Structures are given as structure tokens and as C-alpha cells.
Amino acid sequence: MQTNFTPEQLAKPAFASSNVELSACLQCDYCASNCPTYQMLGHEYDSPRGRVFLIKEMLESPQRPADTTVEHLDRCLSCLACMSTCPSSVHYMHLMDHARAHIEEHYRRPFKEQLLRWMLAKVLPHPGRFRLAMRGARWLKPFSPLMPGRLRGLVALTPHKLPPVGTLNRRQVLPALGERERRVALLTGCAQTAVNSDINEATIRILRRHGCEVVITHAGCCGALTHHMGKMKESHAAAEKNIRAWMAEINGKGLDAVIVNTSGCGTVVKDYGYMFRDHPLAASAETISGLAKDISEVLSELELTHKSVPKLRIAYHATCSLQFGQRIRYTPMKLLKAAGFTVLEPRDAHACCGFAGTYAMVQPEMATQLRQRKVQTLEQINPDAIAVGNIGCMMQISAGSQVPVVHTVELLDWVTGGPMPQALASVGEVSG
Ligand code: SF4
Ligand code: SF4
């Protein structure tokens, strides 16, 4: 695509990078086939090609972004399905990140919208504040059908039960059980620690049983939540904290990997190198990106010792951030199959469940429609449980289905000697 940036604009790294991506776009529209919002709305500007054009027009213009441009760009899930079919390898994620930051800086949203986004940025990345908000929301849950759209969306996602405050919120080193083969850091995360402590506990157990010393530097956000809202100052500050903490470990006793068990966060941590490309921490950020691994990648490198053979039909929901953001498509399914589960995929395996970071909270109507579509195809498999690799998608699917939803690592921990995931308590006799 022909671009028309001024030399002053191109002197800025963000514009220079976007110029490369925009120039690579052939406007061929191959990306439209997998785009959930284009499938739902059928509008060119709700397709990746249309959005690429809108981004170009918006970034080139000296005017503030137009309302309609923001509306169409806001509707993008950043699911990255479009990147999987692009013949020109346009890095849509980086383009969209720049567009969101540009909107955040140059566009004035209506007051209610600003307030919601401010609140999400101030609450979600902080486990203590998030727990408090979830407590309040649980009381409001029975009244959610009477609430206006956005509030209803927020309250509907609240889990019925919150775990007690865990002990993983401070620096600690958990030794390998048996001979130490690897030393790994685990990102315990922010929102995840507030709503579900089982995932981190299962991750730590399975890693320690398989020769890993697990280092937790602190409980904190990776920066993804604010990054997706274009709040770059906040997201960079959170990322910087992680980079410094993990580099201190690398420069001390060393690290073989930085493990992330929330695929949305993993996509961002793997992108730290790009995010900090013009920053004094560029080399450190690149090092961290190089060491970042999804938990399924690490488990596939270890020889898992299976102890039980569960007779369960598992519907595997491939999260967008894992299959498109990190290009990890089959690894979790292979691990589950090797463990003895019957693993099935829904027919729309490429489709987003509608969670997408903060999307379910800022675009609840579209998010609900996408969830209904996803839950329907998952339930058509008639599974005993649904396995997912991202806490947000777990919450989203749980809010629309009675089928137990578990993290893949909880199932793998169970079959290698850990406890049965609590969510499966209702499934009855499941192992033999
Ligand atoms: S598939 Fe790639 S090159 Fe074609 S329109 Fe989409 S982003 Fe542009
Ligand atoms: S990221 Fe997802 S929703 Fe956004 S344009 Fe690409 S396919 Fe469509």
C-alpha cells in the first residue's frame, strides 16, 4: 500500500515501523476469512484489510482520529487470526498496538468510556484491588440482567468463588523435587492470582516434580492489560519491572526460561524485545523475550511421568494468543493426548471466544455473541471438560457454559501426580 508519511513522522520509531508494515500490505483481503468481527458484521472497516487502511489514514493525518475510525478499530479483538493468513506477513499486532497508542494520545473519548478504561487500568493489573472489585461484583451478580451493557458484562465474568489470598505474591525460590535440571522463572501474573490460584500452584507442582527450580520474583502485571488499551506508559512501566527482576536472576544464578501460563501475557512478554527496541533496556528486553516460553512449550521438553489414565473427553479451546500470537497450535493437545485424554477440537478452532484482554469489558455485546458461538461449538463435542491455556478465556467460557473449564496445566499436573482439578469434582468417576 502506498503511504504518505512526512519525514518528521518517519523520524519517529513507531511511525517508521508502521510505515514498513503498511507498505507491505497488498490489500488482497486474504486476512478477512478468519476475522471474527468481519464474519459477524460484514463491514469492510471491521475487516483486517479495512482496519489497516483506517490505521494508515489515521496515522498520516494531522487531525485527531475520527469517531468512526476509533469505533471500527475499537471493535478489533487483537485476536491476530488475520496474521495467520497474510501472504505478505504484515505484522498486524504491531500496527494495532501503534494505532491504540495513537488513539489514546490524540482522541478524547466520552467521559463514561474514559472512566471505564481508567478504572480497568487502575484495578485489573493489581491483584489486591481486583480481588476487592470481584468481591463487590459477586454480590451484584444476581442483579446483572437488570444492569446496563458494560456493567452487565463486567459482573457476568465474576467467578462464583474466589480463592483465598495465596502465598505466591512475593519473591521466593521453590526447589526442584529431586535433582535440579533447570532453573526457571514463573510469571504468576496479576488478574490470574486474584481469581484462580490453582493454575499457578499446578504449574509449580508439575515443574518441581520434573526437575525444575522455580523462581518467583514478584506478583505483578506483565503490562498486557494496559498495552491492549493503548496505555503505553503504564504497560512499559509494568514490563520494565519484570525485565529488571528477571535480569537480576539471570545475572545471579541464571535462568533457563521465563515461563508464562497465561497465553495473552506470554504473547506480550515474547514481544518485550520489540516494545523496548528504542529503550536503554533493549538488550535486556530482547534476552527476556528469547527466554519466554508458554508452559506447554516447557512441558513438551520435559519427559512427563504419567501416573494415572483419566477417562475424560476434553474439548480443547485454542486461545488466539497461543495459536496466533505465539504460533503454538498443537503442543497442548499433544501433551493432553499423550497423557491419555480423548482430545477433541470444536469445528471453529480458529475462532475467538470474545474475551481478548479487556475486550469483554469494553465491547460486551460483541464479546457475548462470540462467546455464545464458541460455547455452542465446544458443547457440540459433548465434552467432560474444556481445556484452555489462558485465565481470561477460561472466565469467558465459564460464564456461558455449565461444562467445567480447566487450564491445560491443571490436567497435566493431575495425571503426573497432582490433585484432581477442583473444577472436575462434579464430573464423577473419572480415572481408572
Ligand atoms: S492479507 Fe495481509 S496483505 Fe492482504 S490485505 Fe490482509 S494484511 Fe494486507
Ligand atoms: S485481530 Fe482479529 S478481530 Fe482484529 S482484524 Fe485481525 S482477525 Fe479481525
Coordinates of C-alpha atoms and ligand atoms in Angstrom, one line a residue:
M1 CA 0.0 0.0 0.0
Q2 CA 1.2 3.5 -0.8
T3 CA 1.9 5.5 2.3
N4 CA 2.4 9.3 2.6
F5 CA 4.2 9.9 5.9
T6 CA 6.2 13.1 6.3
P7 CA 10.0 12.9 7.0
E8 CA 9.2 14.3 10.6
Q9 CA 6.8 11.4 11.2
L10 CA 9.2 8.8 9.8
A11 CA 11.9 10.0 12.2
K12 CA 9.8 8.6 15.0
P13 CA 10.5 4.8 15.5
A14 CA 6.8 3.9 15.9
F15 CA 5.9 5.6 12.6
A16 CA 8.9 4.1 10.8
S17 CA 7.9 0.6 11.9
S18 CA 4.2 1.1 11.0
N19 CA 5.3 2.5 7.6
V20 CA 7.1 -0.8 6.9
E21 CA 4.0 -2.8 7.8
L22 CA 1.6 -0.6 5.9
S23 CA 3.8 -0.6 2.8
A24 CA 3.8 -4.4 2.9
C25 CA 0.0 -4.7 2.8
L26 CA -1.2 -5.8 -0.7
Q27 CA -4.8 -5.0 0.2
C28 CA -5.5 -8.6 -1.1
D29 CA -8.1 -9.3 1.7
Y30 CA -6.9 -12.9 2.3
C31 CA -6.9 -11.9 6.0
A32 CA -10.7 -11.4 6.1
S33 CA -11.6 -15.1 6.0
N34 CA -10.7 -15.7 9.7
C35 CA -11.7 -12.3 11.1
P36 CA -14.4 -12.7 13.7
T37 CA -15.7 -9.1 13.6
Y38 CA -15.9 -9.2 9.8
Q39 CA -17.8 -12.5 9.9
M40 CA -20.2 -11.0 12.4
L41 CA -20.7 -7.5 11.0
G42 CA -19.7 -7.9 7.3
H43 CA -18.4 -4.3 7.1
E44 CA -15.2 -3.7 5.3
Y45 CA -13.9 -1.5 8.1
D46 CA -14.5 -4.3 10.5
S47 CA -12.1 -6.5 8.5
P48 CA -8.3 -6.5 8.9
R49 CA -7.8 -5.0 5.4
G50 CA -10.3 -2.2 6.2
R51 CA -8.6 -1.6 9.5
V52 CA -5.1 -1.5 8.0
F53 CA -6.4 1.2 5.7
L54 CA -8.0 3.1 8.5
I55 CA -4.8 2.9 10.5
K56 CA -2.8 4.4 7.6
E57 CA -5.3 7.2 7.1
M58 CA -5.4 8.0 10.8
L59 CA -1.6 7.9 11.4
E60 CA -0.9 10.1 8.3
S61 CA -3.5 12.7 9.3
P62 CA -2.6 15.7 11.4
Q63 CA -6.2 15.7 12.6
R64 CA -7.5 14.0 15.7
P65 CA -8.8 10.4 14.9
A66 CA -12.4 10.4 13.6
D67 CA -15.1 8.9 15.7
T68 CA -15.9 6.2 13.1
T69 CA -12.3 5.2 12.8
V70 CA -12.0 4.7 16.6
E71 CA -15.2 2.8 16.6
H72 CA -14.0 0.3 14.0
L73 CA -10.5 0.0 15.5
D74 CA -12.0 -0.5 19.0
R75 CA -14.1 -3.4 17.7
C76 CA -10.9 -5.3 16.7
L77 CA -10.2 -8.1 19.2
S78 CA -6.5 -8.2 18.6
C79 CA -7.1 -11.9 18.2
L80 CA -4.4 -11.9 15.4
A81 CA -6.2 -14.5 13.3
C82 CA -5.6 -12.2 10.4
M83 CA -1.8 -12.6 10.8
S84 CA -2.1 -16.4 10.1
T85 CA -3.4 -15.9 6.5
C86 CA -1.5 -12.9 5.4
P87 CA 0.8 -13.7 2.4
S88 CA 2.8 -10.6 3.0
S89 CA 3.5 -11.2 6.7
V90 CA 2.1 -7.8 7.7
H91 CA 2.6 -7.6 11.5
Y92 CA -0.9 -6.6 12.3
M93 CA -0.3 -6.8 16.1
H94 CA 2.4 -4.1 16.0
L95 CA 0.3 -1.9 13.7
M96 CA -2.7 -2.2 16.0
D97 CA -0.6 -1.5 19.1
H98 CA 0.6 1.7 17.5
A99 CA -2.9 2.6 16.5
R100 CA -4.2 2.1 20.0
A101 CA -1.4 4.2 21.5
H102 CA -2.2 6.9 18.9
I103 CA -5.9 6.9 19.8
E104 CA -5.1 7.0 23.5
E105 CA -2.9 10.0 23.0
H106 CA -4.9 12.0 20.4
Y107 CA -8.6 11.1 20.8
R108 CA -10.9 12.3 23.5
R109 CA -13.4 9.5 24.5
P110 CA -16.8 10.2 26.0
F111 CA -16.5 10.7 29.8
K112 CA -18.1 7.3 30.7
E113 CA -15.8 5.5 28.3
Q114 CA -12.7 7.2 29.7
L115 CA -13.8 6.4 33.2
L116 CA -14.3 2.7 32.5
R117 CA -10.9 2.4 30.8
W118 CA -9.2 4.4 33.6
M119 CA -10.8 2.1 36.2
L120 CA -9.8 -1.1 34.3
A121 CA -6.2 0.2 34.1
K122 CA -6.2 1.0 37.8
V123 CA -7.8 -2.2 39.0
L124 CA -7.1 -5.2 36.8
P125 CA -3.3 -5.2 37.0
H126 CA -3.3 -5.0 40.8
P127 CA -4.4 -8.3 42.4
G128 CA -5.4 -6.7 45.7
R129 CA -7.7 -4.1 44.1
F130 CA -9.0 -6.7 41.6
R131 CA -10.0 -9.1 44.4
L132 CA -11.8 -6.3 46.1
A133 CA -13.7 -5.4 42.9
M134 CA -14.6 -9.0 42.3
R135 CA -15.9 -9.3 45.9
G136 CA -18.3 -6.4 45.2
A137 CA -19.3 -7.8 41.8
R138 CA -20.2 -11.2 43.3
W139 CA -22.9 -9.5 45.4
L140 CA -24.2 -7.8 42.3
K141 CA -24.3 -11.0 40.2
P142 CA -28.0 -11.9 40.8
F143 CA -28.9 -8.4 39.5
S144 CA -26.7 -8.4 36.4
P145 CA -29.6 -9.0 34.0
L146 CA -31.0 -5.6 35.1
M147 CA -27.8 -3.7 34.5
P148 CA -26.7 -1.7 31.5
G149 CA -24.5 -3.4 28.9
R150 CA -21.0 -2.8 30.1
L151 CA -21.6 -3.2 33.8
R152 CA -23.5 -6.4 33.0
G153 CA -20.5 -7.7 31.0
L154 CA -18.2 -7.0 33.9
V155 CA -20.3 -8.6 36.5
A156 CA -21.1 -11.6 34.4
L157 CA -17.4 -12.5 34.3
T158 CA -17.1 -12.6 38.0
P159 CA -16.3 -16.2 39.2
H160 CA -18.8 -17.6 41.8
K161 CA -15.9 -18.4 44.2
L162 CA -12.7 -16.5 44.8
P163 CA -9.6 -18.3 46.1
P164 CA -8.0 -17.3 49.4
V165 CA -5.1 -14.9 49.1
G166 CA -2.2 -17.1 48.1
T167 CA 1.4 -17.0 49.1
L168 CA 2.9 -16.5 45.6
N169 CA 2.8 -12.7 45.8
R170 CA 6.4 -12.3 47.0
R171 CA 9.9 -13.3 45.9
Q172 CA 10.6 -17.0 46.5
V173 CA 12.6 -19.9 45.2
L174 CA 10.9 -23.3 45.1
P175 CA 13.5 -26.1 44.8
A176 CA 13.2 -28.9 42.4
L177 CA 12.0 -32.2 43.9
G178 CA 14.9 -34.5 43.2
E179 CA 17.9 -33.5 41.1
R180 CA 17.7 -29.9 39.6
E181 CA 17.9 -29.9 35.9
R182 CA 16.6 -26.4 35.1
R183 CA 16.1 -23.1 36.8
V184 CA 13.1 -21.2 35.6
A185 CA 11.2 -18.1 36.5
L186 CA 7.4 -18.1 36.6
L187 CA 5.2 -15.1 35.8
T188 CA 2.5 -15.6 38.3
G189 CA 0.6 -12.6 36.9
C190 CA -1.9 -10.1 38.2
A191 CA -5.6 -10.8 37.5
Q192 CA -4.9 -14.6 37.5
T193 CA -3.6 -14.6 41.1
A194 CA -6.7 -12.8 42.2
V195 CA -9.3 -15.1 40.6
N196 CA -7.6 -18.5 40.4
S197 CA -4.7 -19.7 42.5
D198 CA -5.0 -23.3 41.2
I199 CA -3.3 -22.6 37.9
N200 CA 0.0 -21.3 39.4
E201 CA 0.0 -24.0 42.0
A202 CA -0.4 -26.8 39.4
T203 CA 2.3 -25.2 37.3
I204 CA 4.7 -25.1 40.2
R205 CA 4.0 -28.6 41.3
I206 CA 4.5 -30.2 37.8
L207 CA 7.6 -28.2 37.2
R208 CA 9.2 -29.1 40.5
R209 CA 8.3 -32.8 40.1
H210 CA 10.1 -32.7 36.8
G211 CA 13.4 -31.2 37.9
C212 CA 12.8 -27.5 37.7
E213 CA 13.7 -25.0 40.4
V214 CA 11.0 -22.3 40.2
V215 CA 11.8 -18.7 40.9
I216 CA 9.0 -16.2 41.6
T217 CA 10.4 -12.7 41.5
H218 CA 7.1 -10.8 42.4
A219 CA 3.4 -10.9 41.6
G220 CA 2.9 -8.3 39.0
C221 CA 1.3 -7.5 35.7
C222 CA 3.3 -8.2 32.5
G223 CA 1.9 -5.0 31.0
A224 CA -0.6 -6.7 28.6
L225 CA -3.8 -5.3 30.1
T226 CA -2.8 -1.7 29.7
H227 CA -0.9 -2.4 26.5
H228 CA -4.2 -3.6 24.8
M229 CA -5.8 -0.3 25.8
G230 CA -3.0 1.8 24.3
K231 CA -1.8 3.0 27.7
M232 CA 1.9 2.6 26.8
K233 CA 3.3 4.4 29.8
E234 CA 1.6 2.0 32.2
S235 CA 2.4 -1.1 30.2
H236 CA 6.1 -0.2 29.8
A237 CA 6.4 0.5 33.5
A238 CA 5.0 -2.9 34.4
A239 CA 7.1 -4.6 31.7
E240 CA 10.2 -2.8 32.9
K241 CA 9.7 -4.1 36.5
N242 CA 9.6 -7.7 35.2
I243 CA 12.6 -7.2 32.9
R244 CA 14.7 -5.8 35.7
A245 CA 13.6 -8.5 38.2
W246 CA 14.3 -11.4 35.7
M247 CA 17.6 -9.9 34.6
A248 CA 18.7 -9.8 38.2
E249 CA 18.1 -13.6 38.4
I250 CA 19.8 -14.2 35.1
N251 CA 22.9 -12.2 36.2
G252 CA 22.8 -14.1 39.6
K253 CA 22.2 -17.8 39.4
G254 CA 20.9 -17.8 35.8
L255 CA 17.6 -18.8 34.2
D256 CA 16.8 -21.4 31.6
A257 CA 13.4 -20.0 30.8
V258 CA 10.8 -17.4 31.8
I259 CA 7.5 -19.4 32.0
V260 CA 4.2 -17.9 31.3
N261 CA 0.9 -19.8 31.8
T262 CA -1.4 -17.1 30.6
S263 CA -1.1 -17.1 26.8
G264 CA -2.2 -13.5 26.5
C265 CA 0.6 -12.4 28.8
G266 CA 3.0 -14.8 27.0
T267 CA 2.4 -13.0 23.7
V268 CA 3.4 -9.7 25.2
V269 CA 6.4 -11.0 27.2
K270 CA 7.7 -12.5 24.0
D271 CA 7.3 -9.1 22.4
Y272 CA 9.2 -7.2 25.0
G273 CA 12.2 -7.0 22.7
Y274 CA 10.1 -5.1 20.1
M275 CA 8.4 -3.0 22.8
F276 CA 11.7 -1.8 24.2
R277 CA 13.6 -1.6 20.8
D278 CA 14.5 2.0 21.3
H279 CA 15.0 1.9 25.1
P280 CA 18.2 1.6 27.1
L281 CA 16.8 -1.8 28.3
A282 CA 16.6 -3.0 24.7
A283 CA 19.2 -5.8 25.1
S284 CA 17.7 -7.0 28.4
A285 CA 14.2 -7.0 26.9
E286 CA 15.5 -9.0 23.9
T287 CA 17.0 -11.5 26.3
I288 CA 13.8 -11.9 28.2
S289 CA 11.8 -12.3 25.0
G290 CA 14.2 -15.0 23.9
L291 CA 13.8 -16.9 27.2
A292 CA 10.0 -16.5 27.4
K293 CA 8.0 -19.8 27.0
D294 CA 4.5 -20.8 27.3
I295 CA 4.1 -23.6 30.0
S296 CA 3.1 -26.1 27.2
E297 CA 6.4 -25.5 25.4
V298 CA 8.4 -26.3 28.5
L299 CA 6.3 -29.3 29.4
S300 CA 6.8 -30.7 25.9
E301 CA 10.6 -30.5 26.5
L302 CA 10.4 -32.4 29.8
E303 CA 9.7 -36.1 30.0
L304 CA 6.4 -36.1 31.9
T305 CA 5.9 -39.1 34.1
H306 CA 2.2 -40.1 33.9
K307 CA 0.7 -41.8 36.9
S308 CA -3.0 -42.2 36.0
V309 CA -5.1 -42.7 32.9
P310 CA -8.1 -40.4 33.0
K311 CA -11.2 -41.4 31.0
L312 CA -12.2 -38.0 30.0
R313 CA -13.3 -36.3 26.8
I314 CA -11.6 -32.9 26.7
A315 CA -12.6 -30.2 24.3
Y316 CA -9.5 -28.1 23.7
H317 CA -10.1 -24.4 23.1
A318 CA -7.0 -23.0 21.3
T319 CA -6.7 -19.4 22.6
C320 CA -6.0 -16.8 19.9
S321 CA -2.9 -15.6 21.8
L322 CA -1.5 -19.1 21.9
Q323 CA -2.3 -20.2 18.3
F324 CA -1.9 -16.9 16.5
G325 CA 0.1 -14.7 18.9
Q326 CA 2.7 -17.4 19.8
R327 CA 2.0 -19.9 17.0
I328 CA 1.6 -22.7 19.4
R329 CA -1.2 -24.8 17.8
Y330 CA -0.8 -28.5 18.6
T331 CA 1.6 -28.7 21.5
P332 CA -1.0 -28.6 24.3
M333 CA -3.2 -31.1 22.5
K334 CA -0.3 -33.5 22.0
L335 CA 0.5 -33.3 25.7
L336 CA -3.1 -34.0 26.7
K337 CA -3.3 -36.9 24.2
A338 CA 0.0 -38.4 25.5
A339 CA -1.5 -38.2 29.0
G340 CA -4.4 -40.4 27.9
F341 CA -7.2 -37.9 27.5
T342 CA -9.5 -38.0 24.5
V343 CA -8.9 -34.6 23.0
L344 CA -11.3 -33.0 20.5
E345 CA -11.4 -29.6 18.9
P346 CA -14.5 -27.6 18.1
R347 CA -15.2 -27.1 14.4
D348 CA -14.4 -23.3 14.7
A349 CA -11.0 -23.9 16.4
H350 CA -9.6 -20.7 15.0
A351 CA -12.4 -18.5 16.4
C352 CA -12.0 -16.2 19.3
C353 CA -14.2 -16.7 22.5
G354 CA -14.6 -12.9 22.8
F355 CA -12.5 -12.3 25.9
A356 CA -9.5 -10.7 24.3
G357 CA -7.8 -8.9 27.2
T358 CA -10.2 -6.1 28.3
Y359 CA -12.4 -6.5 25.2
A360 CA -15.2 -8.4 27.0
M361 CA -15.5 -5.4 29.4
V362 CA -15.4 -2.6 26.8
Q363 CA -17.3 -4.3 24.0
P364 CA -19.7 -6.6 25.9
E365 CA -22.2 -7.1 23.1
M366 CA -19.8 -8.4 20.6
A367 CA -17.9 -10.4 23.2
T368 CA -21.2 -12.1 24.3
Q369 CA -22.1 -13.0 20.8
L370 CA -18.6 -14.5 20.2
R371 CA -18.8 -16.4 23.5
Q372 CA -22.2 -17.9 22.6
R373 CA -20.9 -19.1 19.2
K374 CA -17.8 -20.6 20.9
V375 CA -19.7 -22.3 23.7
Q376 CA -22.1 -23.8 21.3
T377 CA -19.4 -25.4 19.2
L378 CA -17.5 -26.6 22.3
E379 CA -20.6 -28.1 23.8
Q380 CA -21.4 -29.9 20.5
I381 CA -18.4 -32.1 21.2
N382 CA -20.2 -33.2 24.4
P383 CA -17.0 -33.0 26.5
D384 CA -16.5 -33.8 30.2
A385 CA -14.3 -30.7 30.5
I386 CA -12.9 -27.8 28.4
A387 CA -9.2 -27.2 28.5
V388 CA -7.8 -23.7 27.9
G389 CA -4.4 -22.0 28.3
N390 CA -5.5 -18.5 29.4
I391 CA -7.4 -17.4 32.5
G392 CA -9.4 -14.7 30.7
C393 CA -10.7 -17.2 28.2
M394 CA -11.5 -19.6 31.0
M395 CA -13.6 -16.9 32.7
Q396 CA -15.3 -16.0 29.5
I397 CA -16.3 -19.6 28.6
S398 CA -17.3 -20.5 32.2
A399 CA -19.7 -17.5 32.2
G400 CA -21.6 -19.2 29.3
S401 CA -21.3 -22.9 29.9
Q402 CA -22.0 -25.5 32.6
V403 CA -19.2 -27.7 31.4
P404 CA -16.2 -27.5 33.8
V405 CA -13.4 -25.3 32.4
V406 CA -9.8 -26.0 33.4
H407 CA -6.3 -24.9 32.5
T408 CA -4.4 -27.4 30.4
V409 CA -1.6 -27.4 33.1
E410 CA -4.1 -28.5 35.8
L411 CA -5.0 -31.6 33.8
L412 CA -1.3 -32.4 33.2
D413 CA -0.4 -31.8 36.8
W414 CA -3.2 -34.2 37.9
V415 CA -2.1 -37.1 35.6
T416 CA 1.5 -36.7 36.7
G417 CA 0.8 -36.9 40.4
G418 CA -1.0 -33.7 41.4
P419 CA -4.5 -33.4 42.8
M420 CA -7.6 -33.6 40.6
P421 CA -8.6 -30.1 39.4
Q422 CA -11.3 -28.7 41.7
A423 CA -13.5 -27.8 38.7
L424 CA -13.8 -31.6 37.9
A425 CA -15.3 -32.5 41.2
S426 CA -18.7 -32.6 39.6
V427 CA -17.6 -34.9 36.8
G428 CA -17.8 -38.1 38.9
E429 CA -15.7 -41.2 38.4
V430 CA -13.0 -40.0 36.0
S431 CA -9.8 -42.0 36.4
G432 CA -9.1 -45.7 36.1
Ligands
SF4_1 S1 -3.8 -10.5 3.9 FE1 -2.1 -9.2 4.6 S2 -1.5 -8.1 2.7 FE2 -3.6 -8.9 2.3 S3 -5.0 -7.3 2.9 FE3 -4.7 -8.5 4.7 S4 -3.0 -7.5 5.8 FE4 -2.9 -6.8 3.7
SF4_2 S1 -7.0 -9.1 15.1 FE1 -8.8 -10.4 14.9 S2 -10.6 -9.0 15.0 FE2 -8.8 -7.7 14.6 S3 -8.7 -7.5 12.4 FE3 -7.4 -9.3 12.9 S4 -8.8 -11.1 12.8 FE4 -10.1 -9.3 12.9

